Amino acid sequence: MAQETKLKRKDLKEPDQFLVASNEFLDFLTRNKSVLIILLVGILAVGGGFLFAMYQKSSERLRMESLYFQMTQLVEDEKEPAGEQRISKLKSLLEQFEEGDQKLRARLLLADSQYQNKYYDAALTSFKLVLDQAQPGTINFYMRSEEHTSELQSH
């Protein structure tokens, strides 16, 4: 069996490259410690702020969906009195919405309820408002009721 000779550090003609690179890296870290800490804290703060903003936006979206669900339950509830009382409850729920797609959907629900209860002028106003604010390509743009709008204009 052949025996391998072990090399010692003093036998090498050049210094070990891994050792040199790791020493240079450690020197860089010690020289720029404060800058690196500030950079790391800044990245963590920006990341935390982004996550917080996303959480707030998601929470607000869920609140709007909950309000919309309450409106649909109110419309579908047979026990609730129809007419002006139901529409006033729908309007009060609509006022709690933030501007956006959910509010447009809620306005459609209100307009449909107004139409079903023969409040044609109010329904026409609500439908036109949704029609003006709905962006092409969004679900609200396609959900708007062309038949109700044309019927309302004839009344």
mmCIF file with all atom_site columns, C-alpha atoms in Angstrom:
data_model
loop_
_atom_site.group_PDB
_atom_site.id
_atom_site.type_symbol
_atom_site.label_atom_id
_atom_site.label_alt_id
_atom_site.label_comp_id
_atom_site.label_asym_id
_atom_site.label_entity_id
_atom_site.label_seq_id
_atom_site.pdbx_PDB_ins_code
_atom_site.Cartn_x
_atom_site.Cartn_y
_atom_site.Cartn_z
_atom_site.occupancy
_atom_site.B_iso_or_equiv
_atom_site.pdbx_formal_charge
_atom_site.auth_seq_id
_atom_site.auth_comp_id
_atom_site.auth_asym_id
_atom_site.auth_atom_id
_atom_site.pdbx_PDB_model_num
ATOM 1   C CA . MET A 1 1   ? 0.000   0.000  0.000   1.00 0.00 ? 1   MET A CA 1
ATOM 2   C CA . ALA A 1 2   ? 1.138   3.376  -0.910  1.00 0.00 ? 2   ALA A CA 1
ATOM 3   C CA . GLN A 1 3   ? 1.134   5.981  1.758   1.00 0.00 ? 3   GLN A CA 1
ATOM 4   C CA . GLU A 1 4   ? 0.120   9.505  0.926   1.00 0.00 ? 4   GLU A CA 1
ATOM 5   C CA . THR A 1 5   ? 2.227   12.268 2.255   1.00 0.00 ? 5   THR A CA 1
ATOM 6   C CA . LYS A 1 6   ? 0.403   14.876 4.257   1.00 0.00 ? 6   LYS A CA 1
ATOM 7   C CA . LEU A 1 7   ? 1.003   18.460 3.314   1.00 0.00 ? 7   LEU A CA 1
ATOM 8   C CA . LYS A 1 8   ? 1.480   21.005 6.008   1.00 0.00 ? 8   LYS A CA 1
ATOM 9   C CA . ARG A 1 9   ? 0.859   24.703 5.696   1.00 0.00 ? 9   ARG A CA 1
ATOM 10  C CA . LYS A 1 10  ? 4.571   25.503 5.667   1.00 0.00 ? 10  LYS A CA 1
ATOM 11  C CA . ASP A 1 11  ? 5.102   23.024 2.789   1.00 0.00 ? 11  ASP A CA 1
ATOM 12  C CA . LEU A 1 12  ? 2.756   24.957 0.481   1.00 0.00 ? 12  LEU A CA 1
ATOM 13  C CA . LYS A 1 13  ? 4.342   27.436 -1.894  1.00 0.00 ? 13  LYS A CA 1
ATOM 14  C CA . GLU A 1 14  ? 1.190   29.578 -2.133  1.00 0.00 ? 14  GLU A CA 1
ATOM 15  C CA . PRO A 1 15  ? -1.369  30.257 0.583   1.00 0.00 ? 15  PRO A CA 1
ATOM 16  C CA . ASP A 1 16  ? -4.591  28.240 0.519   1.00 0.00 ? 16  ASP A CA 1
ATOM 17  C CA . GLN A 1 17  ? -7.159  30.061 -1.682  1.00 0.00 ? 17  GLN A CA 1
ATOM 18  C CA . PHE A 1 18  ? -10.132 29.163 0.514   1.00 0.00 ? 18  PHE A CA 1
ATOM 19  C CA . LEU A 1 19  ? -8.390  30.504 3.571   1.00 0.00 ? 19  LEU A CA 1
ATOM 20  C CA . VAL A 1 20  ? -7.417  33.717 1.772   1.00 0.00 ? 20  VAL A CA 1
ATOM 21  C CA . ALA A 1 21  ? -10.975 34.275 0.455   1.00 0.00 ? 21  ALA A CA 1
ATOM 22  C CA . SER A 1 22  ? -12.581 33.639 3.841   1.00 0.00 ? 22  SER A CA 1
ATOM 23  C CA . ASN A 1 23  ? -10.139 36.027 5.538   1.00 0.00 ? 23  ASN A CA 1
ATOM 24  C CA . GLU A 1 24  ? -10.897 38.740 2.971   1.00 0.00 ? 24  GLU A CA 1
ATOM 25  C CA . PHE A 1 25  ? -14.637 38.240 3.466   1.00 0.00 ? 25  PHE A CA 1
ATOM 26  C CA . LEU A 1 26  ? -14.312 38.496 7.250   1.00 0.00 ? 26  LEU A CA 1
ATOM 27  C CA . ASP A 1 27  ? -12.193 41.646 6.879   1.00 0.00 ? 27  ASP A CA 1
ATOM 28  C CA . PHE A 1 28  ? -14.867 43.163 4.614   1.00 0.00 ? 28  PHE A CA 1
ATOM 29  C CA . LEU A 1 29  ? -17.576 42.351 7.182   1.00 0.00 ? 29  LEU A CA 1
ATOM 30  C CA . THR A 1 30  ? -15.657 43.921 10.059  1.00 0.00 ? 30  THR A CA 1
ATOM 31  C CA . ARG A 1 31  ? -14.841 47.083 8.060   1.00 0.00 ? 31  ARG A CA 1
ATOM 32  C CA . ASN A 1 32  ? -18.434 47.596 6.856   1.00 0.00 ? 32  ASN A CA 1
ATOM 33  C CA . LYS A 1 33  ? -20.346 46.243 9.829   1.00 0.00 ? 33  LYS A CA 1
ATOM 34  C CA . SER A 1 34  ? -22.434 49.361 10.465  1.00 0.00 ? 34  SER A CA 1
ATOM 35  C CA . VAL A 1 35  ? -23.372 49.834 6.797   1.00 0.00 ? 35  VAL A CA 1
ATOM 36  C CA . LEU A 1 36  ? -24.397 46.181 6.478   1.00 0.00 ? 36  LEU A CA 1
ATOM 37  C CA . ILE A 1 37  ? -26.486 46.327 9.667   1.00 0.00 ? 37  ILE A CA 1
ATOM 38  C CA . ILE A 1 38  ? -28.271 49.469 8.453   1.00 0.00 ? 38  ILE A CA 1
ATOM 39  C CA . LEU A 1 39  ? -28.883 47.837 5.072   1.00 0.00 ? 39  LEU A CA 1
ATOM 40  C CA . LEU A 1 40  ? -30.258 44.688 6.700   1.00 0.00 ? 40  LEU A CA 1
ATOM 41  C CA . VAL A 1 41  ? -32.537 46.668 9.027   1.00 0.00 ? 41  VAL A CA 1
ATOM 42  C CA . GLY A 1 42  ? -33.757 48.737 6.054   1.00 0.00 ? 42  GLY A CA 1
ATOM 43  C CA . ILE A 1 43  ? -34.570 45.614 4.034   1.00 0.00 ? 43  ILE A CA 1
ATOM 44  C CA . LEU A 1 44  ? -36.415 44.104 6.992   1.00 0.00 ? 44  LEU A CA 1
ATOM 45  C CA . ALA A 1 45  ? -38.378 47.337 7.529   1.00 0.00 ? 45  ALA A CA 1
ATOM 46  C CA . VAL A 1 46  ? -39.395 47.584 3.877   1.00 0.00 ? 46  VAL A CA 1
ATOM 47  C CA . GLY A 1 47  ? -40.357 43.898 3.812   1.00 0.00 ? 47  GLY A CA 1
ATOM 48  C CA . GLY A 1 48  ? -42.329 44.226 7.037   1.00 0.00 ? 48  GLY A CA 1
ATOM 49  C CA . GLY A 1 49  ? -44.105 47.322 5.756   1.00 0.00 ? 49  GLY A CA 1
ATOM 50  C CA . PHE A 1 50  ? -45.017 45.542 2.535   1.00 0.00 ? 50  PHE A CA 1
ATOM 51  C CA . LEU A 1 51  ? -46.390 42.536 4.423   1.00 0.00 ? 51  LEU A CA 1
ATOM 52  C CA . PHE A 1 52  ? -48.359 44.803 6.755   1.00 0.00 ? 52  PHE A CA 1
ATOM 53  C CA . ALA A 1 53  ? -49.871 46.710 3.826   1.00 0.00 ? 53  ALA A CA 1
ATOM 54  C CA . MET A 1 54  ? -50.821 43.453 2.098   1.00 0.00 ? 54  MET A CA 1
ATOM 55  C CA . TYR A 1 55  ? -52.443 42.198 5.308   1.00 0.00 ? 55  TYR A CA 1
ATOM 56  C CA . GLN A 1 56  ? -54.419 45.419 5.723   1.00 0.00 ? 56  GLN A CA 1
ATOM 57  C CA . LYS A 1 57  ? -55.582 45.308 2.108   1.00 0.00 ? 57  LYS A CA 1
ATOM 58  C CA . SER A 1 58  ? -56.641 41.675 2.450   1.00 0.00 ? 58  SER A CA 1
ATOM 59  C CA . SER A 1 59  ? -58.441 42.418 5.701   1.00 0.00 ? 59  SER A CA 1
ATOM 60  C CA . GLU A 1 60  ? -60.318 45.328 4.107   1.00 0.00 ? 60  GLU A CA 1
ATOM 61  C CA . ARG A 1 61  ? -61.261 43.177 1.116   1.00 0.00 ? 61  ARG A CA 1
ATOM 62  C CA . LEU A 1 62  ? -62.663 40.517 3.449   1.00 0.00 ? 62  LEU A CA 1
ATOM 63  C CA . ARG A 1 63  ? -64.660 43.167 5.318   1.00 0.00 ? 63  ARG A CA 1
ATOM 64  C CA . MET A 1 64  ? -66.141 44.394 2.036   1.00 0.00 ? 64  MET A CA 1
ATOM 65  C CA . GLU A 1 65  ? -67.053 40.836 1.028   1.00 0.00 ? 65  GLU A CA 1
ATOM 66  C CA . SER A 1 66  ? -68.712 40.351 4.407   1.00 0.00 ? 66  SER A CA 1
ATOM 67  C CA . LEU A 1 67  ? -70.797 43.490 3.863   1.00 0.00 ? 67  LEU A CA 1
ATOM 68  C CA . TYR A 1 68  ? -71.736 42.275 0.389   1.00 0.00 ? 68  TYR A CA 1
ATOM 69  C CA . PHE A 1 69  ? -72.774 38.923 1.847   1.00 0.00 ? 69  PHE A CA 1
ATOM 70  C CA . GLN A 1 70  ? -74.975 40.748 4.366   1.00 0.00 ? 70  GLN A CA 1
ATOM 71  C CA . MET A 1 71  ? -76.609 42.620 1.497   1.00 0.00 ? 71  MET A CA 1
ATOM 72  C CA . THR A 1 72  ? -77.294 39.418 -0.451  1.00 0.00 ? 72  THR A CA 1
ATOM 73  C CA . GLN A 1 73  ? -78.754 37.803 2.666   1.00 0.00 ? 73  GLN A CA 1
ATOM 74  C CA . LEU A 1 74  ? -80.993 40.822 3.167   1.00 0.00 ? 74  LEU A CA 1
ATOM 75  C CA . VAL A 1 75  ? -82.214 40.647 -0.442  1.00 0.00 ? 75  VAL A CA 1
ATOM 76  C CA . GLU A 1 76  ? -82.858 36.890 -0.265  1.00 0.00 ? 76  GLU A CA 1
ATOM 77  C CA . ASP A 1 77  ? -84.488 36.963 3.179   1.00 0.00 ? 77  ASP A CA 1
ATOM 78  C CA . GLU A 1 78  ? -88.221 36.432 2.794   1.00 0.00 ? 78  GLU A CA 1
ATOM 79  C CA . LYS A 1 79  ? -88.883 37.477 6.403   1.00 0.00 ? 79  LYS A CA 1
ATOM 80  C CA . GLU A 1 80  ? -87.564 40.977 5.769   1.00 0.00 ? 80  GLU A CA 1
ATOM 81  C CA . PRO A 1 81  ? -90.234 43.427 4.678   1.00 0.00 ? 81  PRO A CA 1
ATOM 82  C CA . ALA A 1 82  ? -89.894 44.408 1.053   1.00 0.00 ? 82  ALA A CA 1
ATOM 83  C CA . GLY A 1 83  ? -90.000 47.946 -0.205  1.00 0.00 ? 83  GLY A CA 1
ATOM 84  C CA . GLU A 1 84  ? -88.609 51.112 1.290   1.00 0.00 ? 84  GLU A CA 1
ATOM 85  C CA . GLN A 1 85  ? -87.451 49.535 4.553   1.00 0.00 ? 85  GLN A CA 1
ATOM 86  C CA . ARG A 1 86  ? -85.313 46.896 2.800   1.00 0.00 ? 86  ARG A CA 1
ATOM 87  C CA . ILE A 1 87  ? -83.893 49.463 0.402   1.00 0.00 ? 87  ILE A CA 1
ATOM 88  C CA . SER A 1 88  ? -82.972 51.813 3.253   1.00 0.00 ? 88  SER A CA 1
ATOM 89  C CA . LYS A 1 89  ? -81.139 48.927 4.969   1.00 0.00 ? 89  LYS A CA 1
ATOM 90  C CA . LEU A 1 90  ? -79.324 48.176 1.711   1.00 0.00 ? 90  LEU A CA 1
ATOM 91  C CA . LYS A 1 91  ? -78.365 51.842 1.368   1.00 0.00 ? 91  LYS A CA 1
ATOM 92  C CA . SER A 1 92  ? -76.999 51.936 4.910   1.00 0.00 ? 92  SER A CA 1
ATOM 93  C CA . LEU A 1 93  ? -74.876 48.874 4.174   1.00 0.00 ? 93  LEU A CA 1
ATOM 94  C CA . LEU A 1 94  ? -73.732 50.433 0.882   1.00 0.00 ? 94  LEU A CA 1
ATOM 95  C CA . GLU A 1 95  ? -72.480 53.516 2.733   1.00 0.00 ? 95  GLU A CA 1
ATOM 96  C CA . GLN A 1 96  ? -70.060 51.344 4.719   1.00 0.00 ? 96  GLN A CA 1
ATOM 97  C CA . PHE A 1 97  ? -68.228 50.219 1.557   1.00 0.00 ? 97  PHE A CA 1
ATOM 98  C CA . GLU A 1 98  ? -64.935 51.687 0.428   1.00 0.00 ? 98  GLU A CA 1
ATOM 99  C CA . GLU A 1 99  ? -64.766 52.741 -3.221  1.00 0.00 ? 99  GLU A CA 1
ATOM 100 C CA . GLY A 1 100 ? -63.869 49.834 -5.470  1.00 0.00 ? 100 GLY A CA 1
ATOM 101 C CA . ASP A 1 101 ? -65.198 46.762 -7.211  1.00 0.00 ? 101 ASP A CA 1
ATOM 102 C CA . GLN A 1 102 ? -67.106 45.480 -4.198  1.00 0.00 ? 102 GLN A CA 1
ATOM 103 C CA . LYS A 1 103 ? -68.987 48.775 -3.904  1.00 0.00 ? 103 LYS A CA 1
ATOM 104 C CA . LEU A 1 104 ? -69.945 48.601 -7.570  1.00 0.00 ? 104 LEU A CA 1
ATOM 105 C CA . ARG A 1 105 ? -71.254 45.063 -7.082  1.00 0.00 ? 105 ARG A CA 1
ATOM 106 C CA . ALA A 1 106 ? -73.195 46.226 -4.036  1.00 0.00 ? 106 ALA A CA 1
ATOM 107 C CA . ARG A 1 107 ? -74.630 49.120 -6.074  1.00 0.00 ? 107 ARG A CA 1
ATOM 108 C CA . LEU A 1 108 ? -75.783 46.598 -8.674  1.00 0.00 ? 108 LEU A CA 1
ATOM 109 C CA . LEU A 1 109 ? -77.515 44.641 -5.938  1.00 0.00 ? 109 LEU A CA 1
ATOM 110 C CA . LEU A 1 110 ? -79.180 47.797 -4.645  1.00 0.00 ? 110 LEU A CA 1
ATOM 111 C CA . ALA A 1 111 ? -80.218 48.859 -8.143  1.00 0.00 ? 111 ALA A CA 1
ATOM 112 C CA . ASP A 1 112 ? -81.721 45.446 -8.823  1.00 0.00 ? 112 ASP A CA 1
ATOM 113 C CA . SER A 1 113 ? -83.629 45.572 -5.549  1.00 0.00 ? 113 SER A CA 1
ATOM 114 C CA . GLN A 1 114 ? -84.881 49.070 -6.388  1.00 0.00 ? 114 GLN A CA 1
ATOM 115 C CA . TYR A 1 115 ? -86.002 47.812 -9.788  1.00 0.00 ? 115 TYR A CA 1
ATOM 116 C CA . GLN A 1 116 ? -87.803 44.810 -8.276  1.00 0.00 ? 116 GLN A CA 1
ATOM 117 C CA . ASN A 1 117 ? -89.651 47.131 -5.897  1.00 0.00 ? 117 ASN A CA 1
ATOM 118 C CA . LYS A 1 118 ? -90.633 49.475 -8.761  1.00 0.00 ? 118 LYS A CA 1
ATOM 119 C CA . TYR A 1 119 ? -88.430 52.423 -7.720  1.00 0.00 ? 119 TYR A CA 1
ATOM 120 C CA . TYR A 1 120 ? -87.479 52.969 -11.339 1.00 0.00 ? 120 TYR A CA 1
ATOM 121 C CA . ASP A 1 121 ? -85.902 56.425 -11.087 1.00 0.00 ? 121 ASP A CA 1
ATOM 122 C CA . ALA A 1 122 ? -83.609 55.399 -8.230  1.00 0.00 ? 122 ALA A CA 1
ATOM 123 C CA . ALA A 1 123 ? -82.768 52.138 -10.018 1.00 0.00 ? 123 ALA A CA 1
ATOM 124 C CA . LEU A 1 124 ? -81.918 53.985 -13.235 1.00 0.00 ? 124 LEU A CA 1
ATOM 125 C CA . THR A 1 125 ? -79.632 56.332 -11.317 1.00 0.00 ? 125 THR A CA 1
ATOM 126 C CA . SER A 1 126 ? -77.891 53.407 -9.609  1.00 0.00 ? 126 SER A CA 1
ATOM 127 C CA . PHE A 1 127 ? -77.487 51.443 -12.842 1.00 0.00 ? 127 PHE A CA 1
ATOM 128 C CA . LYS A 1 128 ? -76.088 54.476 -14.672 1.00 0.00 ? 128 LYS A CA 1
ATOM 129 C CA . LEU A 1 129 ? -73.625 55.098 -11.842 1.00 0.00 ? 129 LEU A CA 1
ATOM 130 C CA . VAL A 1 130 ? -72.370 51.531 -12.108 1.00 0.00 ? 130 VAL A CA 1
ATOM 131 C CA . LEU A 1 131 ? -72.312 51.781 -15.892 1.00 0.00 ? 131 LEU A CA 1
ATOM 132 C CA . ASP A 1 132 ? -70.173 54.929 -15.729 1.00 0.00 ? 132 ASP A CA 1
ATOM 133 C CA . GLN A 1 133 ? -67.734 53.598 -13.133 1.00 0.00 ? 133 GLN A CA 1
ATOM 134 C CA . ALA A 1 134 ? -67.281 49.992 -14.313 1.00 0.00 ? 134 ALA A CA 1
ATOM 135 C CA . GLN A 1 135 ? -64.030 49.481 -16.203 1.00 0.00 ? 135 GLN A CA 1
ATOM 136 C CA . PRO A 1 136 ? -64.198 47.404 -19.401 1.00 0.00 ? 136 PRO A CA 1
ATOM 137 C CA . GLY A 1 137 ? -62.933 43.892 -18.766 1.00 0.00 ? 137 GLY A CA 1
ATOM 138 C CA . THR A 1 138 ? -63.975 43.794 -15.104 1.00 0.00 ? 138 THR A CA 1
ATOM 139 C CA . ILE A 1 139 ? -66.721 41.582 -13.780 1.00 0.00 ? 139 ILE A CA 1
ATOM 140 C CA . ASN A 1 140 ? -68.846 44.597 -12.881 1.00 0.00 ? 140 ASN A CA 1
ATOM 141 C CA . PHE A 1 141 ? -68.748 45.736 -16.488 1.00 0.00 ? 141 PHE A CA 1
ATOM 142 C CA . TYR A 1 142 ? -70.253 42.431 -17.597 1.00 0.00 ? 142 TYR A CA 1
ATOM 143 C CA . MET A 1 143 ? -72.659 42.147 -14.646 1.00 0.00 ? 143 MET A CA 1
ATOM 144 C CA . ARG A 1 144 ? -74.424 45.394 -15.342 1.00 0.00 ? 144 ARG A CA 1
ATOM 145 C CA . SER A 1 145 ? -77.892 44.691 -16.546 1.00 0.00 ? 145 SER A CA 1
ATOM 146 C CA . GLU A 1 146 ? -78.541 46.018 -20.032 1.00 0.00 ? 146 GLU A CA 1
ATOM 147 C CA . GLU A 1 147 ? -82.142 44.795 -20.008 1.00 0.00 ? 147 GLU A CA 1
ATOM 148 C CA . HIS A 1 148 ? -82.972 46.640 -16.771 1.00 0.00 ? 148 HIS A CA 1
ATOM 149 C CA . THR A 1 149 ? -81.352 49.827 -18.036 1.00 0.00 ? 149 THR A CA 1
ATOM 150 C CA . SER A 1 150 ? -83.253 49.792 -21.318 1.00 0.00 ? 150 SER A CA 1
ATOM 151 C CA . GLU A 1 151 ? -86.514 48.931 -19.517 1.00 0.00 ? 151 GLU A CA 1
ATOM 152 C CA . LEU A 1 152 ? -85.962 51.722 -17.012 1.00 0.00 ? 152 LEU A CA 1
ATOM 153 C CA . GLN A 1 153 ? -85.391 54.279 -19.715 1.00 0.00 ? 153 GLN A CA 1
ATOM 154 C CA . SER A 1 154 ? -88.745 53.359 -21.253 1.00 0.00 ? 154 SER A CA 1
ATOM 155 C CA . HIS A 1 155 ? -90.589 53.976 -17.946 1.00 0.00 ? 155 HIS A CA 1
#
